[in-house]
Coordinates of C-alpha atoms and ligand atoms in Angstrom, one line a residue:
X1400 CA 3.8 -25.5 12.7
X1401 CA 0.4 -25.9 11.5
X1402 CA -0.6 -24.8 14.6
X1403 CA -4.3 -23.8 14.9
X1404 CA -6.0 -21.3 17.2
X1405 CA -7.9 -22.3 20.5
X1406 CA -11.0 -22.2 19.4
X1407 CA -10.3 -24.1 15.6
X1408 CA -13.2 -26.5 16.6
X1409 CA -15.7 -23.7 16.5
X1410 CA -17.9 -22.9 13.3
X1411 CA -15.1 -20.7 11.8
X1412 CA -16.0 -16.8 11.2
X1413 CA -17.2 -15.9 8.3
X1414 CA -15.5 -12.4 6.3
X1415 CA -19.0 -11.5 4.8
X1416 CA -21.1 -8.4 4.3
X1417 CA -22.9 -8.8 8.0
X1418 CA -19.1 -8.5 9.1
X1419 CA -18.2 -5.9 7.3
X1420 CA -21.3 -4.0 8.0
X1421 CA -20.8 -4.6 12.2
X1422 CA -17.2 -3.9 11.8
X1423 CA -17.2 -0.4 9.9
X1424 CA -20.2 1.0 12.3
X1425 CA -18.7 -0.8 16.0
X1426 CA -14.8 -1.1 15.4
X1427 CA -13.0 0.7 12.4
X1428 CA -11.2 3.3 13.8
X1429 CA -13.0 3.0 16.9
X1430 CA -12.1 0.1 18.8
X1431 CA -10.2 -3.1 18.9
X1432 CA -11.2 -6.3 17.5
X1433 CA -9.7 -9.8 17.7
X1434 CA -11.6 -12.9 15.9
X1435 CA -10.4 -16.2 17.1
X1436 CA -10.8 -19.0 14.0
X1437 CA -11.2 -16.9 10.8
X1438 CA -12.0 -17.6 7.1
X1439 CA -10.1 -15.7 4.9
X1440 CA -8.5 -16.3 1.6
X1441 CA -5.4 -14.2 3.7
X1442 CA -5.6 -17.0 6.1
X1443 CA -5.8 -19.9 3.8
X1444 CA -1.9 -19.1 2.6
X1445 CA -0.3 -22.0 3.8
X1446 CA 3.4 -21.2 5.8
X1447 CA 4.9 -23.6 2.9
X1448 CA 3.8 -20.8 0.3
X1449 CA 4.8 -18.1 2.5
X1450 CA 8.3 -19.2 2.6
X1451 CA 8.7 -19.7 -0.9
X1452 CA 7.5 -16.4 -1.3
X1453 CA 10.3 -14.7 1.2
X1454 CA 12.7 -17.1 -0.7
X1455 CA 11.5 -15.6 -4.1
X1456 CA 11.8 -12.4 -2.8
X1457 CA 15.2 -13.0 -1.0
X1458 CA 16.7 -14.3 -4.5
X1459 CA 15.7 -11.0 -6.5
X1460 CA 17.1 -8.8 -3.7
X1461 CA 20.3 -10.4 -3.9
X1462 CA 20.1 -10.5 -7.4
X1463 CA 20.2 -6.4 -7.3
X1464 CA 22.5 -6.4 -4.5
X1465 CA 19.2 -4.7 -3.1
X1466 CA 17.4 -5.4 0.3
X1467 CA 14.6 -2.8 0.0
X1468 CA 11.4 -4.2 1.5
X1469 CA 13.3 -6.2 4.2
X1470 CA 14.0 -5.0 7.3
X1471 CA 16.3 -6.8 10.0
X1472 CA 16.9 -6.0 13.8
X1473 CA 19.2 -7.8 16.1
X1474 CA 17.5 -6.7 19.9
X1475 CA 16.2 -4.1 18.8
X1476 CA 18.7 -2.5 16.3
X1477 CA 18.2 -2.1 13.0
X1478 CA 20.8 -3.5 10.3
X1479 CA 22.1 -1.7 8.0
X1480 CA 21.1 -2.4 3.8
X1481 CA 24.4 -4.1 2.9
X1482 CA 24.0 -6.8 5.9
X1483 CA 20.3 -7.1 6.0
X1484 CA 21.7 -9.1 2.4
X1485 CA 23.4 -11.6 4.5
X1486 CA 20.5 -12.6 6.6
X1487 CA 17.7 -13.3 4.3
X1488 CA 15.8 -16.5 3.6
X1489 CA 17.5 -19.1 1.1
X1490 CA 16.0 -22.2 -0.4
X1491 CA 18.4 -24.6 1.9
X1492 CA 15.8 -23.3 4.8
X1493 CA 13.7 -25.5 3.7
X1494 CA 10.8 -24.1 5.8
X1495 CA 9.8 -20.9 7.9
X1496 CA 11.2 -23.0 10.6
X1497 CA 14.5 -23.8 9.3
X1498 CA 14.9 -20.2 8.0
X1499 CA 14.2 -19.2 12.3
X1500 CA 16.8 -22.2 13.4
X1501 CA 19.1 -20.7 11.0
X1502 CA 18.7 -17.5 12.8
X1503 CA 18.2 -18.2 16.3
X1504 CA 21.3 -19.8 16.6
X1505 CA 23.5 -16.7 15.4
X1506 CA 20.8 -14.0 17.2
X1507 CA 18.5 -14.8 20.3
X1508 CA 16.6 -11.8 19.4
X1509 CA 15.6 -11.0 16.1
X1510 CA 12.8 -9.7 13.8
X1511 CA 12.7 -10.1 9.8
X1512 CA 10.4 -7.3 8.7
X1513 CA 9.4 -8.0 5.0
X1514 CA 7.4 -5.1 3.6
X1515 CA 4.8 -6.0 0.8
X1516 CA 5.3 -9.4 0.5
X1517 CA 2.2 -10.1 -1.5
X1518 CA 2.6 -7.3 -3.9
X1519 CA 6.0 -9.4 -5.8
X1520 CA 3.8 -12.1 -6.9
X1521 CA 0.0 -11.1 -8.3
X1522 CA -0.9 -14.6 -8.5
X1523 CA -1.3 -14.7 -4.6
X1524 CA -2.0 -10.5 -4.9
X1525 CA -5.6 -11.2 -4.7
X1526 CA -6.2 -13.2 -1.5
X1527 CA -5.2 -9.3 0.0
X1528 CA -7.3 -7.2 -2.6
X1529 CA -10.2 -9.4 -1.7
X1530 CA -9.8 -8.7 1.7
X1531 CA -9.0 -5.3 1.2
X1532 CA -11.4 -4.5 -1.4
X1533 CA -14.5 -5.7 1.2
X1534 CA -12.6 -3.3 3.5
X1535 CA -12.8 -0.3 1.5
X1536 CA -16.3 -1.0 0.3
X1537 CA -17.5 -0.6 4.0
X1538 CA -15.1 2.4 5.7
X1539 CA -13.6 3.8 2.2
X1540 CA -10.7 4.1 -0.2
X1541 CA -7.4 5.2 1.9
X1542 CA -6.3 8.6 0.4
X1543 CA -2.9 7.0 1.5
X1544 CA -2.5 3.1 1.0
X1545 CA -2.7 -0.1 2.7
X1546 CA 0.7 -1.7 3.3
X1547 CA 1.1 -6.0 3.7
X1548 CA 3.9 -6.6 5.8
X1549 CA 5.1 -10.2 7.2
X1550 CA 7.1 -10.2 10.8
X1551 CA 8.8 -12.7 12.1
X1552 CA 11.2 -13.8 14.2
X1553 CA 12.1 -14.6 18.0
X1554 CA 12.0 -10.9 19.5
X1555 CA 10.3 -10.3 22.8
X1556 CA 9.0 -7.2 22.1
X1557 CA 8.5 -4.6 19.3
X1558 CA 11.9 -3.1 17.7
X1559 CA 11.1 0.1 18.4
X1560 CA 8.5 -0.2 21.4
X1561 CA 5.3 1.2 22.6
X1562 CA 4.2 3.2 19.6
X1563 CA 1.4 4.7 17.6
X1564 CA 1.7 4.7 14.0
X1565 CA -1.3 6.8 11.4
X1566 CA -2.7 3.8 10.5
X1567 CA -5.6 1.1 11.7
X1568 CA -3.1 -2.7 11.9
X1569 CA -5.2 -6.2 11.2
X1570 CA -2.6 -8.8 11.8
X1571 CA -3.1 -12.9 10.6
X1572 CA -0.6 -14.8 12.9
X1573 CA 0.7 -17.8 10.2
X1574 CA 3.2 -19.6 13.1
X1575 CA 3.7 -19.1 16.6
X1576 CA 1.0 -16.7 19.2
X1577 CA 1.1 -13.4 18.7
X1578 CA -0.2 -11.2 21.9
X1579 CA -0.3 -6.7 21.0
X1580 CA -0.9 -5.3 24.2
X1581 CA -3.1 -1.6 23.4
X1582 CA -3.3 1.6 24.8
X1583 CA -6.1 3.8 24.0
X1584 CA -5.1 7.2 22.9
X1585 CA -6.5 9.5 25.2
X1586 CA -3.9 6.7 27.9
X1587 CA -1.2 7.3 26.0
X1588 CA -1.8 11.2 25.9
X1589 CA -1.9 11.2 29.6
X1590 CA 1.1 9.6 29.9
X1591 CA 3.7 10.0 27.7
X1592 CA 6.3 8.1 29.3
X1593 CA 4.6 5.5 27.6
X1594 CA 6.4 6.7 24.1
X1595 CA 8.9 4.2 22.8
X1596 CA 9.3 2.8 26.2
X1597 CA 9.8 -0.6 26.9
X1598 CA 9.2 -1.1 30.3
X1599 CA 5.3 -0.6 31.1
X1600 CA 4.5 -2.3 33.9
X1601 CA 2.8 0.2 35.4
X1602 CA 0.9 1.0 32.9
X1603 CA 0.0 -2.8 31.7
X1604 CA -3.3 -2.9 34.0
X1605 CA -5.0 -0.3 31.9
X1606 CA -3.9 -2.4 28.8
X1607 CA -5.6 -4.6 26.5
X1608 CA -4.0 -7.6 25.7
X1609 CA -4.8 -9.2 22.6
X1610 CA -4.0 -12.6 21.7
X1611 CA -3.9 -14.2 18.3
X1612 CA -2.8 -17.3 17.1
X1613 CA -2.6 -19.3 13.3
X1614 CA -5.9 -18.7 11.5
X1615 CA -7.6 -15.4 14.4
X1616 CA -7.1 -12.2 12.9
X1617 CA -7.1 -8.5 15.4
X1618 CA -7.3 -4.9 14.6
X1619 CA -6.6 -2.1 16.5
X1620 CA -7.8 1.3 15.7
X1621 CA -4.7 4.3 14.2
X1622 CA -4.9 5.8 17.2
X1623 CA -4.1 3.0 19.7
X1624 CA -0.8 2.7 21.3
X1625 CA 0.9 -0.8 20.5
X1626 CA 3.3 -2.9 21.4
X1627 CA 3.8 -6.7 20.4
X1628 CA 5.2 -9.0 22.8
X1629 CA 6.4 -12.5 22.9
X1630 CA 8.2 -15.5 24.8
X1631 CA 11.1 -15.5 22.9
X1632 CA 9.8 -18.0 21.0
X1633 CA 9.2 -18.3 17.2
X1634 CA 6.2 -16.2 15.2
X1635 CA 5.7 -15.5 12.4
X1636 CA 2.5 -12.8 11.2
X1637 CA 1.5 -11.0 8.3
X1638 CA 0.5 -7.4 9.3
X1639 CA -1.9 -4.8 7.1
X1640 CA -2.1 -1.3 7.8
X1641 CA -4.2 0.8 6.6
X1642 CA -2.8 4.4 6.5
X1643 CA -5.1 7.3 7.8
X1644 CA -3.0 10.0 7.5
X1645 CA -4.1 11.7 4.6
X1646 CA -7.1 14.1 4.2
X1647 CA -8.9 14.7 1.2
X1648 CA -7.7 18.2 0.8
X1649 CA -4.4 17.0 0.0
X1650 CA -5.9 15.0 -2.7
X1651 CA -7.7 17.9 -4.0
X1652 CA -4.5 19.3 -4.0
X1653 CA -2.2 16.8 -5.4
X1654 CA -5.4 16.7 -8.2
X1655 CA -5.2 20.3 -8.8
X1656 CA -0.7 20.2 -9.7
X1657 CA -0.9 20.1 -12.8
X1658 CA -3.9 20.7 -13.9
X1659 CA -2.5 24.5 -12.4
X1660 CA 0.6 23.9 -14.3
X1661 CA -0.6 23.2 -17.2
X1662 CA -2.7 26.5 -16.7
X1663 CA -0.1 29.0 -16.3
X1664 CA 1.7 28.1 -18.7
X1665 CA 5.1 30.2 -18.9
X1666 CA 4.6 32.1 -16.0
X1667 CA 4.7 29.1 -13.9
X1668 CA 8.4 28.4 -15.1
X1669 CA 9.8 32.3 -14.2
X1670 CA 11.9 31.2 -11.3
X1671 CA 12.4 35.0 -10.0
X1672 CA 9.4 37.7 -9.8
X1673 CA 9.8 40.9 -10.6
X1674 CA 8.1 43.9 -8.3
X1675 CA 8.1 47.8 -8.1
X1676 CA 7.4 47.8 -4.6
X1677 CA 8.1 45.4 -2.0
X1678 CA 6.2 47.4 0.9
X1679 CA 5.6 50.8 1.8
X1680 CA 8.1 52.2 4.3
X1681 CA 5.3 51.4 7.4
X1682 CA 5.8 48.4 6.4
X1683 CA 2.7 47.3 4.4
X1684 CA 2.3 45.2 2.0
X1685 CA -0.3 46.6 -0.7
X1686 CA 0.4 45.5 -4.2
X1687 CA 0.9 41.8 -6.5
X1688 CA 3.3 41.8 -8.6
X1689 CA 2.4 41.5 -12.4
X1690 CA 3.5 37.5 -12.3
X1691 CA 0.6 37.3 -9.8
X1692 CA -1.6 38.9 -11.7
X1693 CA -1.8 37.3 -15.1
X1694 CA -1.6 34.0 -13.0
X1695 CA -5.0 35.3 -11.0
X1696 CA -6.6 35.7 -15.3
X1697 CA -5.2 32.6 -15.9
X1698 CA -6.8 30.9 -13.0
X1699 CA -10.4 32.7 -13.9
X1700 CA -10.3 30.5 -17.4
X1701 CA -11.0 27.1 -15.5
X1702 CA -13.7 25.7 -15.4
X1703 CA -16.0 22.6 -13.6
X1704 CA -14.9 20.1 -17.1
X1705 CA -11.9 21.3 -16.7
X1706 CA -11.9 20.3 -12.5
X1707 CA -13.7 17.5 -13.3
X1708 CA -11.2 16.2 -15.8
X1709 CA -8.8 16.9 -14.1
X1710 CA -10.2 15.1 -10.6
X1711 CA -11.1 12.3 -12.4
X1712 CA -8.0 11.5 -14.1
X1713 CA -5.9 11.7 -10.2
X1714 CA -8.8 9.7 -9.0
X1715 CA -8.2 7.0 -11.8
X1716 CA -4.9 7.0 -11.5
X1717 CA -5.0 6.9 -7.3
X1718 CA -7.3 3.6 -7.8
X1719 CA -5.2 2.2 -10.5
X1720 CA -2.8 1.2 -7.7
X1721 CA -5.7 -0.9 -6.0
X1722 CA -5.5 1.2 -2.5
X1723 CA -1.2 -0.2 -2.4
X1724 CA 1.9 1.9 -2.9
X1725 CA 3.2 -0.1 -5.6
X1726 CA 1.9 -3.6 -7.6
X1727 CA 4.3 -6.0 -9.5
X1728 CA 6.2 -4.8 -12.1
X1729 CA 7.3 -6.9 -15.0
X1730 CA 10.5 -6.6 -17.2
X1731 CA 8.4 -7.2 -20.3
X1732 CA 9.7 -5.5 -23.7
X1733 CA 7.2 -5.3 -26.0
X1734 CA 6.9 -4.9 -30.0
X1735 CA 4.1 -5.1 -32.9
X1736 CA 4.5 -8.7 -32.9
X1737 CA 3.8 -9.2 -29.0
X1738 CA 1.0 -11.3 -27.7
X1739 CA 0.0 -10.0 -24.3
X1740 CA -3.1 -10.3 -21.9
X1741 CA -3.4 -9.2 -18.4
X1742 CA -1.3 -10.2 -16.1
X1743 CA -4.0 -11.1 -13.6
X1744 CA -7.8 -10.6 -14.6
X1745 CA -8.5 -8.9 -11.4
X1746 CA -5.9 -6.1 -12.5
X1747 CA -8.0 -3.9 -15.1
X1748 CA -6.2 -1.2 -17.3
X1749 CA -8.3 1.5 -16.0
X1750 CA -9.6 4.6 -19.0
X1751 CA -11.5 7.5 -19.2
X1752 CA -12.5 9.2 -22.1
X1753 CA -11.4 13.1 -22.2
X1754 CA -14.5 15.4 -21.1
X1755 CA -12.8 18.4 -22.3
X1756 CA -11.2 16.8 -25.7
X1757 CA -13.7 14.4 -27.2
X1758 CA -10.7 12.8 -29.5
X1759 CA -9.0 12.2 -26.3
X1760 CA -8.6 9.2 -23.6
X1761 CA -6.8 8.1 -20.8
X1762 CA -5.1 5.2 -19.2
X1763 CA -4.0 3.7 -16.1
X1764 CA -2.3 1.1 -14.3
X1765 CA -0.4 0.7 -11.4
X1766 CA -0.6 4.4 -10.6
X1767 CA 0.9 5.6 -14.2
X1768 CA -1.1 7.5 -16.4
X1769 CA -0.9 7.3 -20.3
X1770 CA -2.5 9.3 -22.7
X1771 CA -4.1 8.3 -26.3
X1772 CA -6.9 8.8 -29.1
X1773 CA -10.3 7.9 -28.9
X1774 CA -9.9 6.6 -32.5
X1775 CA -6.4 4.6 -32.0
X1776 CA -6.4 0.8 -31.7
X1777 CA -4.9 1.0 -28.1
X1778 CA -8.6 1.5 -26.5
X1779 CA -9.6 -1.5 -28.8
X1780 CA -6.7 -3.5 -27.1
X1781 CA -7.8 -2.1 -23.7
X1782 CA -11.1 -3.5 -23.8
X1783 CA -10.0 -6.8 -25.7
X1784 CA -7.5 -7.6 -22.7
X1785 CA -9.9 -6.5 -19.6
X1786 CA -11.9 -9.1 -21.4
X1787 CA -9.4 -11.5 -21.0
X1788 CA -8.5 -11.8 -24.3
X1789 CA -4.9 -13.0 -25.7
X1790 CA -3.9 -10.4 -27.9
X1791 CA -1.3 -9.8 -30.8
X1792 CA -0.5 -6.3 -30.6
X1793 CA -0.3 -6.2 -34.5
X1794 CA -4.3 -6.1 -34.5
X1795 CA -4.7 -3.2 -32.6
X1796 CA -2.1 -1.0 -33.2
X1797 CA -2.0 0.0 -37.0
X1798 CA -1.0 3.2 -39.1
X1799 CA -0.1 6.4 -37.7
X1800 CA -0.5 6.4 -33.9
X1801 CA 1.3 2.4 -33.8
X1802 CA 4.6 4.0 -33.1
X1803 CA 3.1 6.7 -30.4
X1804 CA 0.2 3.6 -29.1
X1805 CA 3.4 1.1 -28.6
X1806 CA 5.0 3.8 -26.1
X1807 CA 2.0 4.0 -24.2
X1808 CA 1.4 0.2 -24.1
X1809 CA 4.9 -0.3 -23.1
X1810 CA 4.4 2.0 -20.5
X1811 CA 1.3 0.0 -19.0
X1812 CA 3.5 -3.0 -19.2
X1813 CA 6.0 -1.3 -17.4
X1814 CA 4.0 -1.0 -14.6
X1815 CA 2.9 -4.3 -14.3
X1816 CA -0.4 -4.6 -16.7
X1817 CA 0.5 -7.4 -19.1
X1818 CA 2.5 -10.6 -19.5
X1819 CA 3.5 -11.2 -23.2
X1820 CA 2.8 -14.6 -24.3
X1821 CA 4.9 -15.0 -27.4
Ligands
LIG3398 FE1 3.0 0.2 15.0

């Protein structure tokens, strides 16, 4: 299993500043890359650790009777959710290869996909965020998110054939050899028969084949048509997709939504619109109903501070997810008697002072946003937690705002921010 890359004897490639600068300039959304023998925390995770994570996640799915996050394909066909639970890894498999041995006796061609495996375990998540944070620093923070999936099996081809996604993809093989066949986007557009195809021999001469083993890394831009190929032997690969399908204009309109809702007040809640005339006999539409006139007046009172606050709030909420769709949540019921600390010293609770009301603060974690008062103990508590201190809730949350702050703290805890020590 501990198969090494063919160039493993050569000096490992460091993903340092120079690498990321070159990557941003030459490869990001431009051209594919194959790097042999890369030094990255992501690649230091052993197959035994990955197996343990898979079992942990599978156990959770079995317990909740919900295989969400797992997909299973047999001969390219997706298996129904209720059957996925039957084919997940179990502790008795002992290793990835043990699991494979059990599966290959049942299926000649199977593929298990586990999305966001690393995000179920906050302790391991930094391996991923160390990588993505550097990437974001050089190419920008994704407006959508990144997704990390583990692809495992003996499938000969990607179950859905040659395709293009709206994400740039980094792959890190964990076991076995992985081959990715790629075509540039112009070629895909000129040859629509490639789409979802499994038979593409005549197009092979125009493709590029990336062949990677454990310790290697590949990247292809979002526009690249691709398919994974294998000779039917076992492989396991991390795949990190950076979605690039959400333009800034969508970010702006989403940020404005809650501000507009608030501004419009009662007018915004009406579900029918009174009118005098719909249109003239000629069909010309010439007058705006009263509700719109009122809305215009209300919107004219919007000022740049309110806009700034709306954008800052939604930006904070967005980055509190650390670039992912979800981050690991917890089940921890807090009280004033609890003693708590951050679940990870790299995952801070973000906060900001309101621009329009000096008294107010906003706090955010894992996509959740709560409000509190600048004078309340909650901000002091959050600052102490962010400084990596273990904190007794009762030391900070006191007086009239205690109850309200505890509700806000519980919401942050539910999003995965803190762990109770006592
Ligand atoms: Fe894909």
